[in-house]
Every structure is written in C-alpha cells, then in structure tokens.
CSV table of C-alpha atoms in Angstrom, one decimal:
chain,number,residue,atom,x,y,z
A,1,MET,CA,0.0,0.0,0.0
A,2,LYS,CA,2.9,2.3,0.6
A,3,ASN,CA,4.0,2.1,-3.0
A,4,LEU,CA,0.6,3.6,-4.0
A,5,PHE,CA,1.8,7.0,-3.0
A,6,LYS,CA,5.6,6.6,-3.6
A,7,SER,CA,5.6,8.8,-6.7
A,8,LYS,CA,4.3,12.3,-6.6
A,9,PRO,CA,0.8,11.8,-5.2
A,10,LYS,CA,-2.2,13.0,-7.1
A,11,SER,CA,-4.6,15.4,-5.4
A,12,SER,CA,-8.0,14.1,-4.4
A,13,VAL,CA,-9.6,16.4,-7.1
A,14,GLU,CA,-7.4,14.9,-9.8
A,15,ILE,CA,-8.3,11.3,-8.8
A,16,VAL,CA,-12.0,12.2,-8.9
A,17,ARG,CA,-11.7,13.8,-12.3
A,18,GLN,CA,-9.7,10.8,-13.7
A,19,THR,CA,-12.3,8.4,-12.2
A,20,ARG,CA,-15.1,10.4,-13.9
A,21,SER,CA,-13.3,10.3,-17.2
A,22,LEU,CA,-12.9,6.5,-17.0
A,23,LEU,CA,-16.5,6.0,-16.0
A,24,LEU,CA,-17.6,8.1,-19.0
A,25,LEU,CA,-15.5,5.8,-21.2
A,26,LEU,CA,-17.0,2.7,-19.6
A,27,ASN,CA,-20.5,4.0,-20.3
A,28,GLY,CA,-19.8,4.7,-23.9
A,29,SER,CA,-19.2,8.4,-23.8
A,30,GLY,CA,-15.7,8.1,-25.2
A,31,ASP,CA,-13.3,5.8,-27.0
A,32,PHE,CA,-13.0,2.6,-24.8
A,33,ARG,CA,-11.5,0.3,-27.4
A,34,ALA,CA,-11.5,-3.4,-26.6
A,35,SER,CA,-7.7,-3.6,-26.9
A,36,LYS,CA,-7.4,-1.1,-24.0
A,37,ARG,CA,-10.3,-2.3,-22.0
A,38,ASP,CA,-8.5,-4.4,-19.4
A,39,GLU,CA,-5.9,-1.7,-19.0
A,40,LYS,CA,-8.5,1.0,-18.5
A,41,MET,CA,-10.6,-1.2,-16.1
A,42,ASP,CA,-7.5,-1.8,-14.0
A,43,GLU,CA,-6.9,1.9,-13.9
A,44,LEU,CA,-10.5,2.6,-12.9
A,45,ASN,CA,-10.4,0.0,-10.2
A,46,LYS,CA,-7.2,1.6,-8.8
A,47,HIS,CA,-8.8,5.1,-8.8
A,48,ILE,CA,-11.9,3.8,-6.9
A,49,ARG,CA,-9.6,2.2,-4.4
A,50,GLU,CA,-7.6,5.5,-4.0
A,51,LEU,CA,-10.9,7.3,-3.4
A,52,LYS,CA,-11.7,4.9,-0.6
A,53,LEU,CA,-8.2,5.3,0.9
A,54,ILE,CA,-8.6,9.1,1.0
A,55,LEU,CA,-12.0,8.8,2.7
A,56,TYR,CA,-11.2,6.1,5.2
A,57,GLY,CA,-7.4,6.3,5.6
A,58,SER,CA,-5.2,3.3,5.8
A,59,SER,CA,-3.3,1.3,8.5
A,60,ASP,CA,-0.5,3.9,8.2
A,61,SER,CA,-2.5,7.1,8.1
A,62,GLU,CA,-5.8,8.7,9.1
A,63,PRO,CA,-8.0,10.5,6.6
A,64,VAL,CA,-7.1,14.1,6.0
A,65,ALA,CA,-10.1,16.4,6.5
A,66,GLU,CA,-9.1,18.9,3.8
A,67,ALA,CA,-8.5,16.1,1.2
A,68,CYS,CA,-11.9,14.5,2.1
A,69,ALA,CA,-13.7,17.9,1.7
A,70,GLN,CA,-12.1,18.5,-1.7
A,71,LEU,CA,-12.9,15.0,-2.9
A,72,THR,CA,-16.5,15.3,-1.8
A,73,GLN,CA,-17.0,18.7,-3.4
A,74,GLU,CA,-15.5,17.5,-6.7
A,75,PHE,CA,-17.4,14.2,-6.6
A,76,PHE,CA,-20.8,15.9,-6.5
A,77,LYS,CA,-19.8,18.7,-8.8
A,78,GLU,CA,-20.2,17.0,-12.1
A,79,ASN,CA,-22.3,13.9,-11.6
A,80,THR,CA,-19.6,11.4,-10.6
A,81,MET,CA,-22.0,9.9,-8.1
A,82,HIS,CA,-24.5,9.1,-10.8
A,83,LEU,CA,-21.8,7.6,-13.1
A,84,LEU,CA,-20.4,5.4,-10.3
A,85,ILE,CA,-23.8,4.0,-9.3
A,86,VAL,CA,-25.0,3.2,-12.9
A,87,SER,CA,-21.6,1.7,-13.7
A,88,LEU,CA,-21.7,-0.7,-10.8
A,89,PRO,CA,-22.9,-3.7,-12.9
A,90,LYS,CA,-19.9,-3.3,-15.1
A,91,LEU,CA,-17.4,-3.4,-12.3
A,92,GLY,CA,-15.7,-6.4,-10.7
A,93,LEU,CA,-16.6,-7.6,-7.2
A,94,GLU,CA,-13.7,-5.8,-5.4
A,95,ALA,CA,-14.4,-2.6,-7.3
A,96,ARG,CA,-18.1,-2.8,-6.4
A,97,ARG,CA,-17.2,-3.2,-2.7
A,98,ASP,CA,-14.9,-0.2,-2.9
A,99,ALA,CA,-17.5,1.8,-4.7
A,100,THR,CA,-20.1,0.9,-2.1
A,101,GLN,CA,-17.8,2.2,0.7
A,102,VAL,CA,-17.0,5.4,-1.2
A,103,VAL,CA,-20.7,6.2,-1.8
A,104,ALA,CA,-21.6,5.3,1.8
A,105,ASN,CA,-18.8,7.5,3.3
A,106,LEU,CA,-19.7,10.5,1.1
A,107,GLN,CA,-23.1,10.7,2.7
A,108,ARG,CA,-21.4,11.7,5.9
A,109,GLN,CA,-18.9,14.1,4.6
A,110,GLN,CA,-19.4,17.8,5.2
A,111,VAL,CA,-18.1,20.7,3.1
A,112,GLN,CA,-18.1,24.0,5.0
A,113,SER,CA,-20.5,22.5,7.5
A,114,ARG,CA,-22.9,21.4,4.8
A,115,MET,CA,-24.0,17.9,3.9
A,116,ILE,CA,-23.8,18.4,0.1
A,117,ALA,CA,-24.7,14.8,-0.6
A,118,SER,CA,-28.2,15.5,0.6
A,119,ALA,CA,-28.7,18.4,-1.7
A,120,TYR,CA,-27.3,16.4,-4.6
A,121,LEU,CA,-29.6,13.4,-4.0
A,122,GLU,CA,-32.6,15.7,-3.7
A,123,ALA,CA,-31.9,16.9,-7.2
A,124,ASN,CA,-31.2,13.4,-8.5
A,125,LEU,CA,-33.9,11.2,-6.9
A,126,ASN,CA,-33.7,8.8,-9.9
A,127,LEU,CA,-30.6,7.5,-8.2
A,128,ILE,CA,-32.6,6.4,-5.3
A,129,ASP,CA,-35.0,4.6,-7.7
A,130,ILE,CA,-31.9,2.7,-9.1
A,131,LEU,CA,-30.7,1.8,-5.7
A,132,ILE,CA,-34.0,0.4,-4.6
A,133,SER,CA,-34.5,-1.6,-7.8
A,134,GLY,CA,-31.1,-3.1,-7.1
A,135,TYR,CA,-32.8,-5.5,-4.7
A,136,GLU,CA,-34.2,-7.3,-7.7
A,137,ASP,CA,-30.7,-8.1,-9.0
A,138,PRO,CA,-28.9,-10.8,-6.8
A,139,ASP,CA,-25.5,-9.5,-8.0
A,140,LEU,CA,-26.1,-5.9,-7.0
A,141,ALA,CA,-28.6,-6.1,-4.1
A,142,LEU,CA,-26.1,-6.0,-1.2
A,143,HIS,CA,-24.0,-3.2,-2.8
A,144,TYR,CA,-27.0,-1.0,-3.7
A,145,GLY,CA,-28.7,-1.9,-0.4
A,146,GLY,CA,-25.6,-0.7,1.5
A,147,MET,CA,-25.5,2.6,-0.5
A,148,LEU,CA,-29.3,3.1,0.0
A,149,ARG,CA,-29.1,2.8,3.8
A,150,GLU,CA,-26.5,5.5,3.9
A,151,CYS,CA,-28.5,7.7,1.6
A,152,ILE,CA,-31.7,7.5,3.8
A,153,ARG,CA,-29.7,8.9,6.6
A,154,HIS,CA,-30.8,12.2,5.0
A,155,GLN,CA,-34.3,12.8,6.1
A,156,SER,CA,-35.5,14.2,2.8
A,157,ILE,CA,-34.4,11.0,1.0
A,158,ALA,CA,-36.1,8.8,3.6
A,159,ARG,CA,-39.3,10.9,3.1
A,160,TYR,CA,-39.0,10.4,-0.6
A,161,VAL,CA,-38.8,6.6,-0.3
A,162,LEU,CA,-41.7,6.5,2.1
A,163,GLU,CA,-44.0,8.8,0.2
A,164,SER,CA,-43.1,7.7,-3.4
A,165,GLY,CA,-44.6,4.3,-2.9
A,166,HIS,CA,-41.2,2.6,-3.0
A,167,ILE,CA,-41.8,1.4,0.6
A,168,LYS,CA,-44.4,-1.0,-0.7
A,169,LYS,CA,-41.7,-3.0,-2.6
A,170,PHE,CA,-40.0,-3.8,0.6
A,171,PHE,CA,-42.8,-6.1,1.7
A,172,ASN,CA,-41.8,-8.3,-1.2
A,173,TYR,CA,-38.0,-7.8,-1.0
A,174,ILE,CA,-38.1,-8.9,2.7
A,175,GLN,CA,-39.5,-12.3,1.6
A,176,LEU,CA,-37.0,-13.0,-1.2
A,177,PRO,CA,-35.6,-16.5,-1.1
A,178,ASN,CA,-32.0,-15.3,-0.9
A,179,PHE,CA,-31.5,-15.0,2.9
A,180,ASP,CA,-28.7,-12.4,2.7
A,181,ILE,CA,-30.8,-10.1,0.4
A,182,ALA,CA,-33.9,-10.5,2.4
A,183,ALA,CA,-32.0,-9.6,5.6
A,184,ASP,CA,-30.5,-6.6,3.9
A,185,ALA,CA,-33.9,-5.4,2.7
A,186,MET,CA,-35.2,-5.8,6.3
A,187,ALA,CA,-32.3,-3.7,7.6
A,188,THR,CA,-33.2,-1.0,5.1
A,189,PHE,CA,-36.9,-1.3,5.9
A,190,LYS,CA,-36.2,-0.9,9.6
A,191,GLU,CA,-34.0,2.1,9.0
A,192,LEU,CA,-36.7,3.8,7.1
A,193,LEU,CA,-39.2,3.2,9.9
A,194,ILE,CA,-37.0,4.0,12.9
A,195,ARG,CA,-34.5,6.7,12.1
A,196,HIS,CA,-36.5,9.9,11.2
A,197,LYS,CA,-39.2,9.9,13.9
A,198,SER,CA,-41.3,12.9,12.8
A,199,THR,CA,-41.3,11.8,9.1
A,200,VAL,CA,-42.2,8.3,10.1
A,201,ALA,CA,-45.0,9.4,12.4
A,202,GLY,CA,-46.5,11.5,9.6
A,203,PHE,CA,-46.2,8.7,7.1
A,204,LEU,CA,-47.8,6.1,9.3
A,205,SER,CA,-50.7,8.4,10.2
A,206,LYS,CA,-51.5,9.1,6.6
A,207,ASN,CA,-50.9,5.6,5.4
A,208,TYR,CA,-52.1,3.6,8.4
A,209,ASP,CA,-54.7,1.3,6.7
A,210,TRP,CA,-52.7,-0.1,3.8
A,211,PHE,CA,-49.4,-0.1,5.6
A,212,PHE,CA,-50.5,-2.2,8.6
A,213,GLN,CA,-52.7,-4.4,6.4
A,214,ASP,CA,-49.6,-5.4,4.4
A,215,PHE,CA,-47.4,-5.5,7.6
A,216,ASN,CA,-49.8,-7.9,9.2
A,217,SER,CA,-50.6,-10.2,6.3
A,218,LYS,CA,-47.2,-10.3,4.6
A,219,LEU,CA,-44.8,-10.1,7.5
A,220,LEU,CA,-46.5,-11.0,10.8
A,221,GLU,CA,-48.4,-13.8,9.3
A,222,SER,CA,-45.6,-14.9,7.0
A,223,ASP,CA,-44.7,-18.6,6.8
A,224,SER,CA,-41.1,-17.7,7.3
A,225,TYR,CA,-39.8,-17.8,10.9
A,226,ILE,CA,-37.1,-15.2,10.2
A,227,THR,CA,-39.6,-12.8,8.6
A,228,LYS,CA,-42.1,-13.2,11.4
A,229,ARG,CA,-39.6,-12.8,14.1
A,230,GLN,CA,-38.0,-9.7,12.6
A,231,ALA,CA,-41.4,-8.2,11.9
A,232,VAL,CA,-42.9,-8.5,15.4
A,233,LYS,CA,-39.7,-7.1,16.9
A,234,LEU,CA,-39.9,-4.1,14.5
A,235,LEU,CA,-43.6,-3.6,15.3
A,236,GLY,CA,-42.7,-3.3,18.9
A,237,GLU,CA,-40.1,-0.7,18.2
A,238,ILE,CA,-42.5,1.3,16.1
A,239,LEU,CA,-45.4,1.2,18.5
A,240,LEU,CA,-43.3,1.9,21.6
A,241,ASP,CA,-41.7,5.0,20.1
A,242,ARG,CA,-43.4,8.1,21.7
A,243,SER,CA,-43.5,9.8,18.3
A,244,ASN,CA,-45.9,7.1,17.2
A,245,SER,CA,-48.3,7.3,20.2
A,246,ALA,CA,-51.3,8.1,18.1
A,247,VAL,CA,-50.6,5.2,15.7
A,248,MET,CA,-50.0,2.9,18.7
A,249,VAL,CA,-53.4,3.7,20.2
A,250,ARG,CA,-55.1,3.0,16.8
A,251,TYR,CA,-53.2,-0.3,16.4
A,252,VAL,CA,-54.1,-1.6,19.8
A,253,SER,CA,-57.8,-0.7,19.3
A,254,SER,CA,-58.2,-3.3,16.5
A,255,LYS,CA,-59.6,-6.7,17.3
A,256,ASP,CA,-57.9,-8.1,14.2
A,257,ASN,CA,-54.5,-6.9,15.3
A,258,LEU,CA,-55.2,-8.4,18.8
A,259,ARG,CA,-56.0,-11.8,17.3
A,260,ILE,CA,-52.7,-11.8,15.3
A,261,LEU,CA,-50.7,-10.9,18.4
A,262,MET,CA,-52.4,-13.7,20.4
A,263,ASN,CA,-51.6,-16.2,17.7
A,264,LEU,CA,-47.9,-15.0,17.8
A,265,LEU,CA,-48.0,-15.7,21.6
A,266,ARG,CA,-48.7,-19.3,20.7
A,267,GLU,CA,-45.7,-19.7,18.5
A,268,SER,CA,-43.3,-22.4,19.4
A,269,SER,CA,-40.4,-19.9,19.2
A,270,LYS,CA,-39.6,-18.3,22.6
A,271,ASN,CA,-38.1,-15.3,20.8
A,272,ILE,CA,-41.3,-14.7,18.8
A,273,GLN,CA,-43.3,-15.1,21.9
A,274,MET,CA,-41.2,-12.6,23.8
A,275,ASP,CA,-41.4,-9.9,21.1
A,276,ALA,CA,-45.1,-10.6,20.7
A,277,PHE,CA,-45.6,-10.1,24.4
A,278,HIS,CA,-44.0,-6.6,24.3
A,279,VAL,CA,-46.7,-5.7,21.8
A,280,PHE,CA,-49.6,-7.6,23.5
A,281,LYS,CA,-49.0,-5.7,26.7
A,282,LEU,CA,-49.9,-2.5,24.9
A,283,PHE,CA,-53.4,-4.0,24.2
A,284,ALA,CA,-53.8,-4.9,27.9
A,285,ALA,CA,-52.5,-1.5,29.1
A,286,ASN,CA,-54.8,0.5,26.9
A,287,GLN,CA,-57.1,2.3,29.3
A,288,ASN,CA,-59.7,3.0,26.6
A,289,LYS,CA,-60.2,-0.5,25.2
A,290,PRO,CA,-63.0,-0.8,22.7
A,291,PRO,CA,-65.7,-3.3,23.7
A,292,GLU,CA,-64.6,-5.9,21.1
A,293,ILE,CA,-61.1,-5.9,22.6
A,294,VAL,CA,-62.5,-6.4,26.1
A,295,SER,CA,-64.7,-9.2,24.8
A,296,ILE,CA,-61.8,-11.1,23.2
A,297,LEU,CA,-59.6,-10.7,26.3
A,298,ILE,CA,-62.4,-12.0,28.6
A,299,ALA,CA,-63.2,-14.9,26.3
A,300,ASN,CA,-59.6,-16.0,26.3
A,301,ARG,CA,-58.9,-14.9,29.9
A,302,SER,CA,-58.2,-18.4,31.3
A,303,LYS,CA,-55.8,-19.3,28.5
A,304,LEU,CA,-54.0,-16.0,28.7
A,305,LEU,CA,-53.5,-16.1,32.5
A,306,ARG,CA,-52.3,-19.7,32.3
A,307,PHE,CA,-49.9,-18.8,29.6
A,308,LEU,CA,-48.6,-15.8,31.5
A,309,ALA,CA,-48.1,-17.8,34.6
A,310,GLU,CA,-45.9,-20.3,32.8
A,311,PHE,CA,-44.2,-17.6,30.6
A,312,LYS,CA,-40.6,-17.0,31.8
A,313,MET,CA,-37.4,-15.6,30.4
A,314,ASP,CA,-34.3,-17.7,30.2
A,315,ARG,CA,-32.6,-15.1,32.5
A,316,GLU,CA,-33.8,-12.8,35.3
A,317,ASP,CA,-35.3,-9.6,34.0
A,318,GLU,CA,-37.0,-7.3,36.5
A,319,GLN,CA,-38.7,-5.1,33.8
A,320,PHE,CA,-40.2,-8.2,32.1
A,321,GLU,CA,-41.6,-9.5,35.4
A,322,GLU,CA,-43.1,-6.1,36.2
A,323,ASP,CA,-44.7,-5.9,32.8
A,324,LYS,CA,-46.1,-9.4,33.1
A,325,THR,CA,-47.5,-8.7,36.5
A,326,GLN,CA,-49.2,-5.6,35.2
A,327,VAL,CA,-50.7,-7.5,32.2
A,328,VAL,CA,-52.0,-10.2,34.6
A,329,LYS,CA,-53.6,-7.4,36.7
A,330,GLU,CA,-55.2,-5.8,33.7
A,331,ILE,CA,-56.7,-9.1,32.5
A,332,ALA,CA,-57.9,-10.0,36.1
A,333,GLU,CA,-59.6,-6.6,36.4
A,334,LEU,CA,-61.5,-7.2,33.2
A,335,LYS,CA,-62.8,-10.4,34.8
A,336,GLN,CA,-64.1,-8.5,37.8
A,337,ALA,CA,-65.6,-5.7,35.6
A,338,SER,CA,-67.5,-8.3,33.6
A,339,SER,CA,-69.0,-9.9,36.7
A,340,PRO,CA,-72.7,-9.1,37.5
C-alpha cells in the first residue's frame, strides 16, 4: 500500500476527475477500445480504491479532512456519483465493494458544515430509484442496499422513499428466497421506519390502513420464521416509540390486530413469543379498550392467565416481570368488571 503514494501523489480532485473520465469511457461516452479495455478497467479499479483510501485512511495514516472535503466537493460537482452508481454492474466484485464504501462514506462528509450529498440526492432522486430496484438483482442487491441505507440517513431522502410508494416494494424484498438479500432489505426497511421519527409518524398516520394491512398479512403472518420474528420485533419498536403514540393507540384498538398478536404468543419460538408479548402488553395496558377488545380478552382470559403464569425468560429480568405482573392485573380486572 505504501507504493501507491511513492511517486508524486495526485490530489483528491485529480483522482475524482480521472475516475469520472474513465467512468464516462466505460459507459460509452468516449473511446473505450477493446484492446485497451483491461488496462482502463485496472486503472479505474485503482482510482476507486484510491478514493476509498482518501476517505477512510489506511493502516498507516488517518483521513485528511481537507482532502476529504475537496474529494467530496468534486465528486458531487459533475455527476460522478451518478456515473459510479450506474456503472456498478460493469465493475468487478472488489471494485463494487470499494465503490459501495465510497458512496456510503460520502453521505457523511461535510463541506463548509454542509452535507452536500443530501442536496445532490434531492436533485437526483432517480438514483434512489436505481438503488431500490437493485434488490431485484442478486449480484447488485447487497451493494446497492448498503448505499441506500446511507442515503436515507438524509431525512429528505427517507421521506421520498416512504412517500413515493417505493416502501411497498420492501414487503416483497423482505421475503425474497435469498436470505442475505432478504435480511439486507429488512435492515433498510427498519432504518426507514425508525431513524427519522417525525417523518415516520406523519407517514404512518397518513398511510395507516394499507401499511398495517400489508405489515400484518405479509410479515407478521408470513410462513417464514425469520420474517415473522424480525417483523414482530420491529412492530414493537415502532409502537413503543413516543413519536408514534397516536398510531399505537389506533393499532391496539383493533380486534384483528389483537388476534394476530395472540396467535404469535402461541408460536413455538420463545423469541417470537417474547417480542409478541411486548406488543400484546400494549393492548392490555390501553385504558380505553374498545368493547370488542375487552370481549376477546375476557373470552380468552383463562388461557392468557395460564400462559402468562408459565411464561418466563431464560434469565432474570425485573422489567419483564413487572410488565407481566401488570398485564395479569389488567386481565384480572377485566374479569371483575364483567361480573354481575
């Protein structure tokens, strides 16, 4: 690695410009003759690796803030970001990995205290469309998924994904047969629904009906153990977030939602049971339970109390025991209230 900078080092701006020129050649905007293709591809791979080294540093040196700022400014100046993303299918595996790290890092770089990546993406939202559709290509999914998660660190970009309808695609991506891709899609889905609290609260309020209908039927009631487990855990995180309090009240006022959670409590998996309990306790704790919720809880009171009596964690957890005691109390009080 030391030999990389042995001769007079190029500036970060020069490396970006040379990378851009090679990407243009690769995409047919210049003379990329077959006889020179391998040579040019090697050169391109080297430049992408150099960009990564400037941004991340190496075992011998830390990143230099000024060089990173210059690189970032030049990178977004003349569409190098777009060229690198659309060129990814034509790159080799190592170059794809380096490119993914470059794009990811640039989302966090500031130039004069400004996150210029955010403004660039807002003006080039078609790039987000490309990254999302990458989940449909097994060779690109993990690279584009990694880039996408960094891009949605910007609130405006996360809002675009949520409000453009792209979010609906994730219900299918999460269930793809390739485990690694499905897990990556779930990681992005979770990031979209957890990171930007005010944006998420607004989205869920406006799109409550279709979103939770799909969430319930495609994820919570999935035949896949992994999908079901990840979904019920995410549901708990969403509903327990204070920003989503109005959405939580609406969710725990539905008898259909209650039935789904009670079925999850009966799962053979202790992990699913535990995560389902953290959502179920919200139904029990609701002080304004609709009559149909009360009726279901009373009708299943004996089974629920027996289940809770036997339900234990593998290790001591005071908070869990307190929550369980409170749920038992709520259900017991419903019994008393229903007595003549």
